[in-house]
CSV table of C-alpha atoms and ligand atoms in Angstrom, one decimal:
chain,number,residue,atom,x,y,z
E,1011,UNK,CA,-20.0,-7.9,-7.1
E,1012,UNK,CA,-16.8,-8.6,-9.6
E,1013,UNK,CA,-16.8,-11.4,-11.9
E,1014,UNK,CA,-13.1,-13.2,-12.1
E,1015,UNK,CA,-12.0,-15.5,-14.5
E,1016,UNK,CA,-8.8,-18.3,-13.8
E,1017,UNK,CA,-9.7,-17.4,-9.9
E,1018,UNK,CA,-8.0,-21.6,-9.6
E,1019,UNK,CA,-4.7,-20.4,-10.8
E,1020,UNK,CA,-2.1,-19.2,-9.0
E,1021,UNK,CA,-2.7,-15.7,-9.0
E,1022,UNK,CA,-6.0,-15.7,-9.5
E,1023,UNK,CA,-7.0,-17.6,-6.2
E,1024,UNK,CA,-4.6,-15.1,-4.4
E,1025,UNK,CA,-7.2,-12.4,-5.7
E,1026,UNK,CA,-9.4,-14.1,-4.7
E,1027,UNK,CA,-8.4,-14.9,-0.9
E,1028,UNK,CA,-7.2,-11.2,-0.4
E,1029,UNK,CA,-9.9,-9.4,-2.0
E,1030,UNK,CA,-12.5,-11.3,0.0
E,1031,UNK,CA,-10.3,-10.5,3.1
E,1032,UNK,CA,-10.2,-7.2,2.7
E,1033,UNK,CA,-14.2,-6.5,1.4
E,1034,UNK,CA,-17.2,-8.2,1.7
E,1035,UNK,CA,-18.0,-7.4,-2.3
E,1036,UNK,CA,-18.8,-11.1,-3.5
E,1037,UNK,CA,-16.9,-12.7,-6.3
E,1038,UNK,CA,-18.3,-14.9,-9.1
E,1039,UNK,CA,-15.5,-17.2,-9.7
E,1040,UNK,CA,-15.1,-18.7,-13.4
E,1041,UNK,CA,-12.3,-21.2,-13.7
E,1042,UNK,CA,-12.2,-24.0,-16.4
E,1043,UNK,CA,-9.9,-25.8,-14.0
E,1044,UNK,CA,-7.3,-27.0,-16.4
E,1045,UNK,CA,-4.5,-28.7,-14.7
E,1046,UNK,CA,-3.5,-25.4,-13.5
E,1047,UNK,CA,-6.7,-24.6,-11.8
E,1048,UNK,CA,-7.0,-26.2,-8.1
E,1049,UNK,CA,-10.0,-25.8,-6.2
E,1050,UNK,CA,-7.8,-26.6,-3.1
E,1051,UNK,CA,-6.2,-23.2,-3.4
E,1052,UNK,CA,-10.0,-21.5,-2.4
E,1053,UNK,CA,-10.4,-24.6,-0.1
E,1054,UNK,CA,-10.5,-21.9,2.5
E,1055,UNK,CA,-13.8,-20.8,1.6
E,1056,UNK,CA,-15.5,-23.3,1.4
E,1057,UNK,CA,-19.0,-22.3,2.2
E,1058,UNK,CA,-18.5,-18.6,2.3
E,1059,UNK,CA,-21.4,-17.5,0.3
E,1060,UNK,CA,-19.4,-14.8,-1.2
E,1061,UNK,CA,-17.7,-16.8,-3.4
E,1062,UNK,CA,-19.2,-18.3,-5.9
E,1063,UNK,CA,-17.0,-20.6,-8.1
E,1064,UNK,CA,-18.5,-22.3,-11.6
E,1065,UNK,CA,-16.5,-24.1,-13.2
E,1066,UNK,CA,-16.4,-23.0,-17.2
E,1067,UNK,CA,-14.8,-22.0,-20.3
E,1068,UNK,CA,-14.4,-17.9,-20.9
E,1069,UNK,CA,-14.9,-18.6,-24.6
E,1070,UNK,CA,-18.1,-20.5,-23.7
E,1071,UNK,CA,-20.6,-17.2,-24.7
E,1072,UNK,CA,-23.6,-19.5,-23.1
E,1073,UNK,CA,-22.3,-19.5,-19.4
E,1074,UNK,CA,-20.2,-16.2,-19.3
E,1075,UNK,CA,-24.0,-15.0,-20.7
E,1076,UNK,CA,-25.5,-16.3,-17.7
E,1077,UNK,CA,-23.0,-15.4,-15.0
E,1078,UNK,CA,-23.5,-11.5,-16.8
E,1079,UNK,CA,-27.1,-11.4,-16.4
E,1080,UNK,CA,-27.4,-13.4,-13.2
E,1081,UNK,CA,-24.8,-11.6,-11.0
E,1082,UNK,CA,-24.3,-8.0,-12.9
E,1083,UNK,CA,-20.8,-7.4,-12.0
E,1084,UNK,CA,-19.4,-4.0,-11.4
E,1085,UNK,CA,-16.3,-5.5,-12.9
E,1086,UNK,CA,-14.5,-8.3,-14.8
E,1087,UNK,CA,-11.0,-9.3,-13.8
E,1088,UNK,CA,-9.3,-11.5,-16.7
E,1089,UNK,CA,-7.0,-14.0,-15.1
E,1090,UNK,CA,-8.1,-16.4,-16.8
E,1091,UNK,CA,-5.1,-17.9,-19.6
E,1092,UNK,CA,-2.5,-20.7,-20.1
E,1093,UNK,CA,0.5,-19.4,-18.8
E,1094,UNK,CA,3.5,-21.4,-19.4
E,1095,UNK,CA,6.0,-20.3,-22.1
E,1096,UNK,CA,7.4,-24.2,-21.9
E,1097,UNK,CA,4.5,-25.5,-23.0
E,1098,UNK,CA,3.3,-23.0,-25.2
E,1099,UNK,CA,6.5,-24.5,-27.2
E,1100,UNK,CA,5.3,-28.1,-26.6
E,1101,UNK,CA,1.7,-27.4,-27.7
E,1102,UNK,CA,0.6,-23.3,-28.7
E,1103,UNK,CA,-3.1,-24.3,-29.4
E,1104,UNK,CA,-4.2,-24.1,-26.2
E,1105,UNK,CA,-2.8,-20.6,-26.0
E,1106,UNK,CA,-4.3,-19.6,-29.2
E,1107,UNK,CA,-7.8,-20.5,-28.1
E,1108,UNK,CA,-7.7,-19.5,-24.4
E,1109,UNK,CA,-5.4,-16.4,-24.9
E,1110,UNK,CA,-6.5,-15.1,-27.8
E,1111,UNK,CA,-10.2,-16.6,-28.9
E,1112,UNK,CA,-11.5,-17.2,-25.3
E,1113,UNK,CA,-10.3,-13.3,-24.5
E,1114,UNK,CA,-12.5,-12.3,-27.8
E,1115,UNK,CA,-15.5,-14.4,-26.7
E,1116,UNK,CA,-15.1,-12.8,-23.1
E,1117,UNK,CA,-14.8,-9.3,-24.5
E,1118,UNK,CA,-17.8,-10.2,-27.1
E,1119,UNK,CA,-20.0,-10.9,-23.6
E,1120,UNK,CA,-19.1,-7.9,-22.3
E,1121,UNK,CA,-19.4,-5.4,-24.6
E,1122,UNK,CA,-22.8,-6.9,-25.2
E,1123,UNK,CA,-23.5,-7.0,-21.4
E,1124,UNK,CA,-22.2,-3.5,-20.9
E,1125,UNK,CA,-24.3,-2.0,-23.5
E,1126,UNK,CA,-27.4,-2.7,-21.9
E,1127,UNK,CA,-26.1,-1.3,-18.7
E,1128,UNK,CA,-27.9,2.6,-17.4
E,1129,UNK,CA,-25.4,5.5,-18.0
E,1130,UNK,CA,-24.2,5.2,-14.5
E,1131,UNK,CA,-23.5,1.7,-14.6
E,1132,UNK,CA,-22.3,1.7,-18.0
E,1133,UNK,CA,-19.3,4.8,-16.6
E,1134,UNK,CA,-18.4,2.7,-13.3
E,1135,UNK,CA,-18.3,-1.0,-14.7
E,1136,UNK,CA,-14.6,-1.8,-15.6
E,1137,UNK,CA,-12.9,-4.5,-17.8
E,1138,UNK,CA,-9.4,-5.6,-16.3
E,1139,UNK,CA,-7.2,-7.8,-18.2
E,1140,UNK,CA,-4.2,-9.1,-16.7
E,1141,UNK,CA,-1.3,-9.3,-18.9
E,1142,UNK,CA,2.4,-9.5,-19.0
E,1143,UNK,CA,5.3,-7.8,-19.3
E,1144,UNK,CA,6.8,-10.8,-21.8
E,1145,UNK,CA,4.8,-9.3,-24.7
E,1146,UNK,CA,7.4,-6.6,-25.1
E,1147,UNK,CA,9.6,-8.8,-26.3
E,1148,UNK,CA,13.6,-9.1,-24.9
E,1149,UNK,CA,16.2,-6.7,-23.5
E,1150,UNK,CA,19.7,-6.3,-23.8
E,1151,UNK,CA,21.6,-6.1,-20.8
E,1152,UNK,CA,22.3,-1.8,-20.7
E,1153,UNK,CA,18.8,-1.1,-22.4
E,1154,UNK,CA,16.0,0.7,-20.5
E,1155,UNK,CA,13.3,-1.1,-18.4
E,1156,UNK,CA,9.9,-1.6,-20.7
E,1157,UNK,CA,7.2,1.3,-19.8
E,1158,UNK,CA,3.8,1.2,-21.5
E,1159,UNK,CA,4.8,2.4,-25.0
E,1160,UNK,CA,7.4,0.0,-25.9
E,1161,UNK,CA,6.8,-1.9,-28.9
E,1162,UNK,CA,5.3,-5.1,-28.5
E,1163,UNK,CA,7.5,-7.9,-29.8
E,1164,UNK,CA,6.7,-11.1,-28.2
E,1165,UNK,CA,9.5,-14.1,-28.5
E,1166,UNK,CA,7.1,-17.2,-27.9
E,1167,UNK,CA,3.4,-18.8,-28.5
E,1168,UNK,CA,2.5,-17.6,-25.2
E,1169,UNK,CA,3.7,-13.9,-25.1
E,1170,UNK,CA,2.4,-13.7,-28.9
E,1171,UNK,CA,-1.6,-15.1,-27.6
E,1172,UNK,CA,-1.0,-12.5,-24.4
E,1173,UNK,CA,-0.4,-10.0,-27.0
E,1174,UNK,CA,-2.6,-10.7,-29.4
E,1175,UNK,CA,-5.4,-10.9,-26.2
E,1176,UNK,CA,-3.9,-7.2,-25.3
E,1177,UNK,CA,-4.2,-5.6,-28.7
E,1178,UNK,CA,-7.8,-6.7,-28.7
E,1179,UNK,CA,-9.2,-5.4,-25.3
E,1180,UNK,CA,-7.2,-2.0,-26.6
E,1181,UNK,CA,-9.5,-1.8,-30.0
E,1182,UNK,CA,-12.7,-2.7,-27.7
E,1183,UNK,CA,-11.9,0.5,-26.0
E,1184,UNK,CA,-11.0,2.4,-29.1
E,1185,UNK,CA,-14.3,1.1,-31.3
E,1186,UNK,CA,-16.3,0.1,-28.5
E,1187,UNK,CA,-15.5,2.5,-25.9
E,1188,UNK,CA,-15.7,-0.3,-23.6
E,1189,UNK,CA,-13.9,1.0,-20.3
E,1190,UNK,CA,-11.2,-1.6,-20.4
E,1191,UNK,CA,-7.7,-1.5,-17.7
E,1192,UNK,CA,-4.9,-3.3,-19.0
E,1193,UNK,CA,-1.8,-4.6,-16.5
E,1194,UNK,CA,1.2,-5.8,-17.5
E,1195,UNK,CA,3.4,-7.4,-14.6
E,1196,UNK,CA,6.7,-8.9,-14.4
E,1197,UNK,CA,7.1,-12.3,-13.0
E,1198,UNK,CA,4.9,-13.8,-9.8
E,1199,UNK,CA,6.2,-15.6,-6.9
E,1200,UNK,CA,4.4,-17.2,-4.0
E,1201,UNK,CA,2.2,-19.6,-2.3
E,1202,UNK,CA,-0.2,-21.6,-5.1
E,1203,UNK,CA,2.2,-21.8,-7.7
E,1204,UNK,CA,2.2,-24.1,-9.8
E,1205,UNK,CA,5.6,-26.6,-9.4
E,1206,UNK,CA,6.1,-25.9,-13.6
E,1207,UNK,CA,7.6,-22.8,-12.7
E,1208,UNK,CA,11.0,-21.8,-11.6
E,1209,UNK,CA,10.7,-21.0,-7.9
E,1210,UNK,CA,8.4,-23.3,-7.1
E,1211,UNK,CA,9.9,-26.0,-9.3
E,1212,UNK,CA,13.2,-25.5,-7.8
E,1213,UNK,CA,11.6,-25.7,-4.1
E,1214,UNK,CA,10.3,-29.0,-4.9
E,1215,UNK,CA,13.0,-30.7,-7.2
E,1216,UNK,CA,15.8,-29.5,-4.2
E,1217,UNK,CA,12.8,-30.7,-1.4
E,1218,UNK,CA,12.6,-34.2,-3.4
E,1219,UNK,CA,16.7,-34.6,-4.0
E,1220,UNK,CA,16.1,-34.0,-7.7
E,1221,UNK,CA,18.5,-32.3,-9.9
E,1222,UNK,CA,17.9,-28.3,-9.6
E,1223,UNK,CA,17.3,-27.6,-14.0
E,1224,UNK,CA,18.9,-24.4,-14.9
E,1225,UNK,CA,18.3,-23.7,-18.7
E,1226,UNK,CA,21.2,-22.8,-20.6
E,1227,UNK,CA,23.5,-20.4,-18.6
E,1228,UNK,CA,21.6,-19.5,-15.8
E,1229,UNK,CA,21.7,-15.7,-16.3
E,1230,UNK,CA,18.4,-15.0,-18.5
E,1231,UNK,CA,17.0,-12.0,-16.0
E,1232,UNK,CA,13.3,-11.8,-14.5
E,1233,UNK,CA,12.1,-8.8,-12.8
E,1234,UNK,CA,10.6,-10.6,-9.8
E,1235,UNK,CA,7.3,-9.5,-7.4
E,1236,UNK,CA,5.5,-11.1,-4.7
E,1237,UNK,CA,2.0,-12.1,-5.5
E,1238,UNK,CA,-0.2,-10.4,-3.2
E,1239,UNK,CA,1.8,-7.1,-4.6
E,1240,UNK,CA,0.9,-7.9,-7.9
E,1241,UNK,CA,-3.0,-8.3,-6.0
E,1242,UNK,CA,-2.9,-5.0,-4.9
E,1243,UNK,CA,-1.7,-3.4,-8.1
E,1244,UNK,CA,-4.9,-4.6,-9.5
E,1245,UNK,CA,-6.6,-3.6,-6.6
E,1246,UNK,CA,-5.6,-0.4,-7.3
E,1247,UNK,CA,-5.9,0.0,-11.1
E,1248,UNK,CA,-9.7,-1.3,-10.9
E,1249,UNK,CA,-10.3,1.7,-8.0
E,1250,UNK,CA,-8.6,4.4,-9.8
E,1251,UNK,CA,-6.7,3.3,-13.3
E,1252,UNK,CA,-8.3,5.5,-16.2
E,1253,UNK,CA,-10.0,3.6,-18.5
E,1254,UNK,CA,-8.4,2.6,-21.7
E,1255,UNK,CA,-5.1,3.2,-20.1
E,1256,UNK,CA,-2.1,0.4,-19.5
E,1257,UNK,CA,-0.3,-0.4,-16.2
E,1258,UNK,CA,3.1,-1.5,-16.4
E,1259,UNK,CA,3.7,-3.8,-12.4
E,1260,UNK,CA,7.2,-4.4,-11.3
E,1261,UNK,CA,9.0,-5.1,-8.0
E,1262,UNK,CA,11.9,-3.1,-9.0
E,1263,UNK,CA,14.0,-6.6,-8.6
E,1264,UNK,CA,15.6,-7.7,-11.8
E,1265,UNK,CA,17.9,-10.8,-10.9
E,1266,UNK,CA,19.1,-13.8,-12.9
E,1267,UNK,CA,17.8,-17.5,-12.6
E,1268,UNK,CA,21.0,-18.6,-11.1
E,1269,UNK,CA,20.9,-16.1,-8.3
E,1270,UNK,CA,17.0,-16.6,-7.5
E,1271,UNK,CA,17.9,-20.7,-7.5
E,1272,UNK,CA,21.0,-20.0,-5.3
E,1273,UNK,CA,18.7,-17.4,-2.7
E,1274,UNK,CA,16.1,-20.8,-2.6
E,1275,UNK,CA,19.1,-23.0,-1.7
E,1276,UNK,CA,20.9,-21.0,0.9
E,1277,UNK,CA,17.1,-20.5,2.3
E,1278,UNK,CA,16.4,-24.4,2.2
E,1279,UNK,CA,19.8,-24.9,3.9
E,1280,UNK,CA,19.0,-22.9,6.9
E,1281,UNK,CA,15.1,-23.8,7.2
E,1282,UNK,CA,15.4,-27.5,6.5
E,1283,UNK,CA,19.2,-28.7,5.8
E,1284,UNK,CA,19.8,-31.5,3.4
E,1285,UNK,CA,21.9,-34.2,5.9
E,1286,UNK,CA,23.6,-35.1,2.4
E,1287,UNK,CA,24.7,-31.9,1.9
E,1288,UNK,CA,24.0,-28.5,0.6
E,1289,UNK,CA,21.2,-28.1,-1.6
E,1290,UNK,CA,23.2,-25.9,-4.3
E,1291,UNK,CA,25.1,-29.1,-5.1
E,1292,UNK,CA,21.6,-30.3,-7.5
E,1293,UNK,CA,22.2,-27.5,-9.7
E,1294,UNK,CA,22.4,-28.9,-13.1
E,1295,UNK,CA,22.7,-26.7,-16.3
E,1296,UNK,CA,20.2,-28.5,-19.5
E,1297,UNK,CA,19.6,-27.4,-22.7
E,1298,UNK,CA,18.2,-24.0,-22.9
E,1299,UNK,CA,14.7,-22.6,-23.4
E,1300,UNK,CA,14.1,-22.3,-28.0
E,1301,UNK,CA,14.0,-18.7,-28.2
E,1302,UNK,CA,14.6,-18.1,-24.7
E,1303,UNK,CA,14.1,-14.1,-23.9
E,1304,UNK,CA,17.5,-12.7,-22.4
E,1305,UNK,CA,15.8,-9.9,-20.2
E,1306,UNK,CA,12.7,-8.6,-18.6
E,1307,UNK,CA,12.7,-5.4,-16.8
E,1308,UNK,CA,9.9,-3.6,-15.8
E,1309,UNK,CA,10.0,0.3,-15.4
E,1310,UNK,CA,6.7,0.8,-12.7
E,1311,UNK,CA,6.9,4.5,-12.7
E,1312,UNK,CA,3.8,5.0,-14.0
E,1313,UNK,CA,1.7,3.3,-11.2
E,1314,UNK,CA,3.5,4.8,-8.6
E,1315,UNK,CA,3.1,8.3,-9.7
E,1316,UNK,CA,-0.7,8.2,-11.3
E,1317,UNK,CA,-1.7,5.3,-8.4
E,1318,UNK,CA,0.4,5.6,-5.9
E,1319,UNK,CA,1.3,1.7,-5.8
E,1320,UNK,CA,5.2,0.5,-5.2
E,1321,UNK,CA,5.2,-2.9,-4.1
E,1322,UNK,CA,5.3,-3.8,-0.3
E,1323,UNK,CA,7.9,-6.6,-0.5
E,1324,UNK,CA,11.4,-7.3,-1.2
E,1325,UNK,CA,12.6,-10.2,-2.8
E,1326,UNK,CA,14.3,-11.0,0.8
E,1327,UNK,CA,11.1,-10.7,2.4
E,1328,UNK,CA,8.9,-12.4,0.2
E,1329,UNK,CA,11.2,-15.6,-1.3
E,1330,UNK,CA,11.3,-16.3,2.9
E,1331,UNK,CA,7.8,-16.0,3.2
E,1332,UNK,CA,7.3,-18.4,-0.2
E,1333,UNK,CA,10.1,-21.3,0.7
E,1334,UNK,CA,8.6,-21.1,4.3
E,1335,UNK,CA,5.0,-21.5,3.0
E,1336,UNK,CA,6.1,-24.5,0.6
E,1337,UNK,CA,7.6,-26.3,3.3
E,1338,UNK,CA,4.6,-25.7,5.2
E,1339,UNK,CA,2.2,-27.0,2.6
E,1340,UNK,CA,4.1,-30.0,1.3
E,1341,UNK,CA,0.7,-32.0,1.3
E,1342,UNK,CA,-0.1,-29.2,-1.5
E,1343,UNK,CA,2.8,-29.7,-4.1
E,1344,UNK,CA,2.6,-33.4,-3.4
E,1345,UNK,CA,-1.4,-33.3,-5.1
E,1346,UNK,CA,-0.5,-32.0,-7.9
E,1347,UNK,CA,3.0,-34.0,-8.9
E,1348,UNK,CA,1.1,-37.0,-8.5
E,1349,UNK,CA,-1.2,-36.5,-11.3
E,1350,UNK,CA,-0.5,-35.1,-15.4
E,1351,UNK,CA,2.1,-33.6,-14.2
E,1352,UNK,CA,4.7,-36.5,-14.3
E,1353,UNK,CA,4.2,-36.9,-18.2
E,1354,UNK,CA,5.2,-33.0,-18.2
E,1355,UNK,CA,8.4,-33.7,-16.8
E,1356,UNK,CA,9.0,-36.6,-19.8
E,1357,UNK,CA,7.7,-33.9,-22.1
E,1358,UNK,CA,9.7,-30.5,-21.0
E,1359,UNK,CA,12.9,-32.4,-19.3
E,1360,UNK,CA,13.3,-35.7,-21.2
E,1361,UNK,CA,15.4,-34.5,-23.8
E,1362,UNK,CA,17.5,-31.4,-22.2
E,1363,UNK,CA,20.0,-33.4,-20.7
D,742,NAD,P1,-2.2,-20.2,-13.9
D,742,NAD,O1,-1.8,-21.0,-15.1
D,742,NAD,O2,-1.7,-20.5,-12.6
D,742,NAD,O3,-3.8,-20.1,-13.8
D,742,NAD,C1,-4.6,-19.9,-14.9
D,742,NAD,C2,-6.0,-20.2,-14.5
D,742,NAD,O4,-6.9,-20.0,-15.6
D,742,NAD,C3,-6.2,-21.7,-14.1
D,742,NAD,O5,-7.0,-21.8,-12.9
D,742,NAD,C4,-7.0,-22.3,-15.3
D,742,NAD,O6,-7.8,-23.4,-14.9
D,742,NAD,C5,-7.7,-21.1,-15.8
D,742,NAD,N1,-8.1,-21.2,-17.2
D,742,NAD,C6,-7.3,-21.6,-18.2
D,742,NAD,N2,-8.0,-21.6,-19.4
D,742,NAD,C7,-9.3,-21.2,-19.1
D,742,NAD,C8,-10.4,-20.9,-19.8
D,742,NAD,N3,-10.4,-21.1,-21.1
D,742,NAD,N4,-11.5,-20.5,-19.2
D,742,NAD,C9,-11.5,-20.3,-17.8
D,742,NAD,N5,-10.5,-20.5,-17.1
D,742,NAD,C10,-9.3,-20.9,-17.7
D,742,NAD,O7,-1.7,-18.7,-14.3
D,742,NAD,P2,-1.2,-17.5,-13.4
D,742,NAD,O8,0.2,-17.6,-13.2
D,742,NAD,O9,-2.1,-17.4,-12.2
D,742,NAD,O10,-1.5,-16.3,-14.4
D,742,NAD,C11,-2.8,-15.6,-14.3
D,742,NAD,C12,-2.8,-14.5,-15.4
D,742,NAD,O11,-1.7,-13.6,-15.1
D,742,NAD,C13,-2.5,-15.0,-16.8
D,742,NAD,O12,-3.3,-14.2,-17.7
D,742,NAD,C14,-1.0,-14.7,-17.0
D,742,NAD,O13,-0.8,-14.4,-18.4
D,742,NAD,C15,-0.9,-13.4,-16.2
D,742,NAD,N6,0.5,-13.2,-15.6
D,742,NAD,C16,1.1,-14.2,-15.0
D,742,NAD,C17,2.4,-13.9,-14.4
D,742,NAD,C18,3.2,-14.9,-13.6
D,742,NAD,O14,4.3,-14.7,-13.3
D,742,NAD,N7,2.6,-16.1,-13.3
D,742,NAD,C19,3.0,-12.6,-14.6
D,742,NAD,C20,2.3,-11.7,-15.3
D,742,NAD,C21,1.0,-12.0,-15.8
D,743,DAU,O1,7.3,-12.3,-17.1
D,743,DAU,C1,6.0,-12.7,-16.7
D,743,DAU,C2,5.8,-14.1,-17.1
D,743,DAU,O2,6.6,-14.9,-16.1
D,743,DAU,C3,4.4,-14.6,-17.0
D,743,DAU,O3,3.7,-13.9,-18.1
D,743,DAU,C4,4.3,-16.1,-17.3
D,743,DAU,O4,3.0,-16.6,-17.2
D,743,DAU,C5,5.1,-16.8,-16.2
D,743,DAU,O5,5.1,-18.2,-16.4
D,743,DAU,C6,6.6,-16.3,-16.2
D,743,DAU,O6,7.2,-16.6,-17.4
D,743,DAU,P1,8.8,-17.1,-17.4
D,743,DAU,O7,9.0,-18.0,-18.6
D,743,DAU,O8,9.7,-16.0,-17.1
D,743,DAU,O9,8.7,-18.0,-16.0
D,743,DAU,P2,9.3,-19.5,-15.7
D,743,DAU,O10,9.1,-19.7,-14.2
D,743,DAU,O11,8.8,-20.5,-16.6
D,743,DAU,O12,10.8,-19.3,-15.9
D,743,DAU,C7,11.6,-18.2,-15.3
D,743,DAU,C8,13.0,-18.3,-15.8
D,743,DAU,O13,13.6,-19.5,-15.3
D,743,DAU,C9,13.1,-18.3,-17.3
D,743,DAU,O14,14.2,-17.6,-17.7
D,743,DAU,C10,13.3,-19.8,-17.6
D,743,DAU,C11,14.1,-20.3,-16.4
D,743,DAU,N1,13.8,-21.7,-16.1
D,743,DAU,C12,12.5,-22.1,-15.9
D,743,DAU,C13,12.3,-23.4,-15.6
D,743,DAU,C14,10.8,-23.9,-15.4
D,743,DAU,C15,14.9,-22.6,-15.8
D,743,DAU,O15,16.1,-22.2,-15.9
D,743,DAU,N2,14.6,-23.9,-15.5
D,743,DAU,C16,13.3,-24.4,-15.4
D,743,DAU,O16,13.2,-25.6,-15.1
């Protein structure tokens, strides 16, 4: 079996749902459910005995102890993090202790784990820590995509914990020889994202008649892929990545907020029209993003050619698939905006007007 951490989150869950449709390998599921994590996105396998969710802190030695021993995972999947750069800005201590000193404790549990494993365990157990492509830091519009030896220079709270997390499972390799994977992907779209970030937000706000919050310009560029892709990338990098080696994940699809918000408009206006008009009309520029990175682009040649992994998605295909699932799963985005989230809004939007 595998042991995943933040399997609640957004990308985690879809790890979760596809691996365990395409394998009957069990997962030990280890979420602290923070207001990210949603036990409604797993709702689906609800009394599937091979998934095991507990819900629990991957800085807490104690339980990730236990869940070690108990289960003896082949593998552990890192998912686990706060991921938002906006509040990272609001409030980085959460980053530092999750990003950074939860990914120590985790690694601590591990190594300590691992080292009591038989040679042939100890050679096939893997370490995958799922990172991102914000900790190299910002592009220019003509400069080349980032591969895996660009120099990390992360911009915000959150990319500097992510990197901080990164340069760690690195040395546990390097001291250690712990067989560690890293990935570092580009931004995620799809169902189970949480309404904080862009697409979804956008969906919702437009959905709702609320004003569509572009920050500053509009034309800070994402390189965007569709979260099962991303799924299978790690898929793939825990089958056959070598260990102590990084994974750079792209869809090949840099665009700029504007365009992505004006693709989820012209989308809403054909699947569910607005009677009072076209939904681009709630575009509303606010104060920009402090430190707000220009640029990600993500040069996935590596992958391909070691792996043999190219995403299967478009952006076409897969923003259709996400607006349609949204408006499918209203009951879903309308759970989670009733709760903390409202203060979030005062927090990140009261003052960008
Ligand atoms: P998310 O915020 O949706 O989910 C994070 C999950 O981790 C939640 O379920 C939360 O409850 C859990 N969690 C938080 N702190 C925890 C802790 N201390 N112990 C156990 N669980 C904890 O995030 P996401 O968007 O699904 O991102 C997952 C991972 O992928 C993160 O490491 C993130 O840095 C990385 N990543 C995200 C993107 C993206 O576009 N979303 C892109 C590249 C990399
Ligand atoms: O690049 C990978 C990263 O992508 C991940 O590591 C992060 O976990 C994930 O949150 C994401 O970070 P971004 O900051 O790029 O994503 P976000 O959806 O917050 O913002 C995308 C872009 O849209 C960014 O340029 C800021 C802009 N934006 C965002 C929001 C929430 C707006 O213009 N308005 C908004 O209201």
């Amino acid at each position: 079996m595998i042991l995943v951490t933040g399997g609640a989150g957004f990308i985690g869950a879809n790890f979760v749902l596809d691996w365990l449709a395409g394998t009957d390998e069990a997962v030990v599921n280890l979420d602290k459910l923070t207001y990210a994590g949603n036990l409604e996105n797993l709702a689906s396998l609800d009394g599937d005995a091979r998934h095991h969710f507990v819900r629990g802190d991957i800085g807490d030695r104690k339980v990730v102890d236990r869940l070690l021993a108990e289960h003896r995972p082949r593998a552990v999947i890192n998912f686990a993090a706060e991921s938002h750069v906006d509040r990272s800005i609001h409030g980085p201590e959460d980053f530092v202790q999750t990003n950074v000193v939860g990914t120590f404790h985790l690694l601590e549990a591990a190594r300590a784990y691992w080292g009591g494993l038989n040679a042939t365990d100890q050679a096939a157990f893997r370490f995958l820590h799922v990172s991102t492509d914000e900790v190299y830091g910002s592009l220019g519009p003509t400069d080349a995509p980032f591969t895996e030896t660009t120099a990390y220079a992360p911009n915000s709270p959150y990319s500097a914990s992510k990197a901080a997390s990164d340069h760690l499972v690195r040395a546990y390799h390097h001291t250690y020889g712990l067989p560690v994977l890293t990935t570092n992907c580009s931004n995620n779209y799809g169902p189970f994202q949480f309404p904080e970030k862009l697409i979804p937000l956008m969906i919702h706000n437009a959905l709702t008649g609320k004003p569509l919050p572009i920050y500053g310009d509009g034309q800070n560029v994402r390189d965007w892929l569709y979260v099962a892709d991303h799924c299978s990338a790690i898929r793939r990098v825990l089958e056959a990545g070598r260990p102590g080696e990084v994974y750079n994940i792209g869809g090949w699809n840099e665009m700029p907020n504007l365009a992505i918000v004006h693709t989820i408009c012209t989308l809403l206006d054909e699947m569910q029209p607005d009677p009072a008009g076209a939904y681009a009309r709630l575009i509303t520029h606010v104060h920009d993003r402090p430190g707000h990175d220009r640029r990600y682009a993500i040069d996935a040649t590596k992958i391909d050619r070691e792996l043999g992994w190219r995403p299967a998605e478009t952006f076409a295909t897969g923003i259709k698939k996400t607006v349609r699932w949204y408006l499918d799963q209203q009951g879903w985005t309308a759970n989670i905006v009733s709760g903390e989230y409202r203060q979030w809004l005062t927090t990140n939007y009261g003052d960008r007007a």
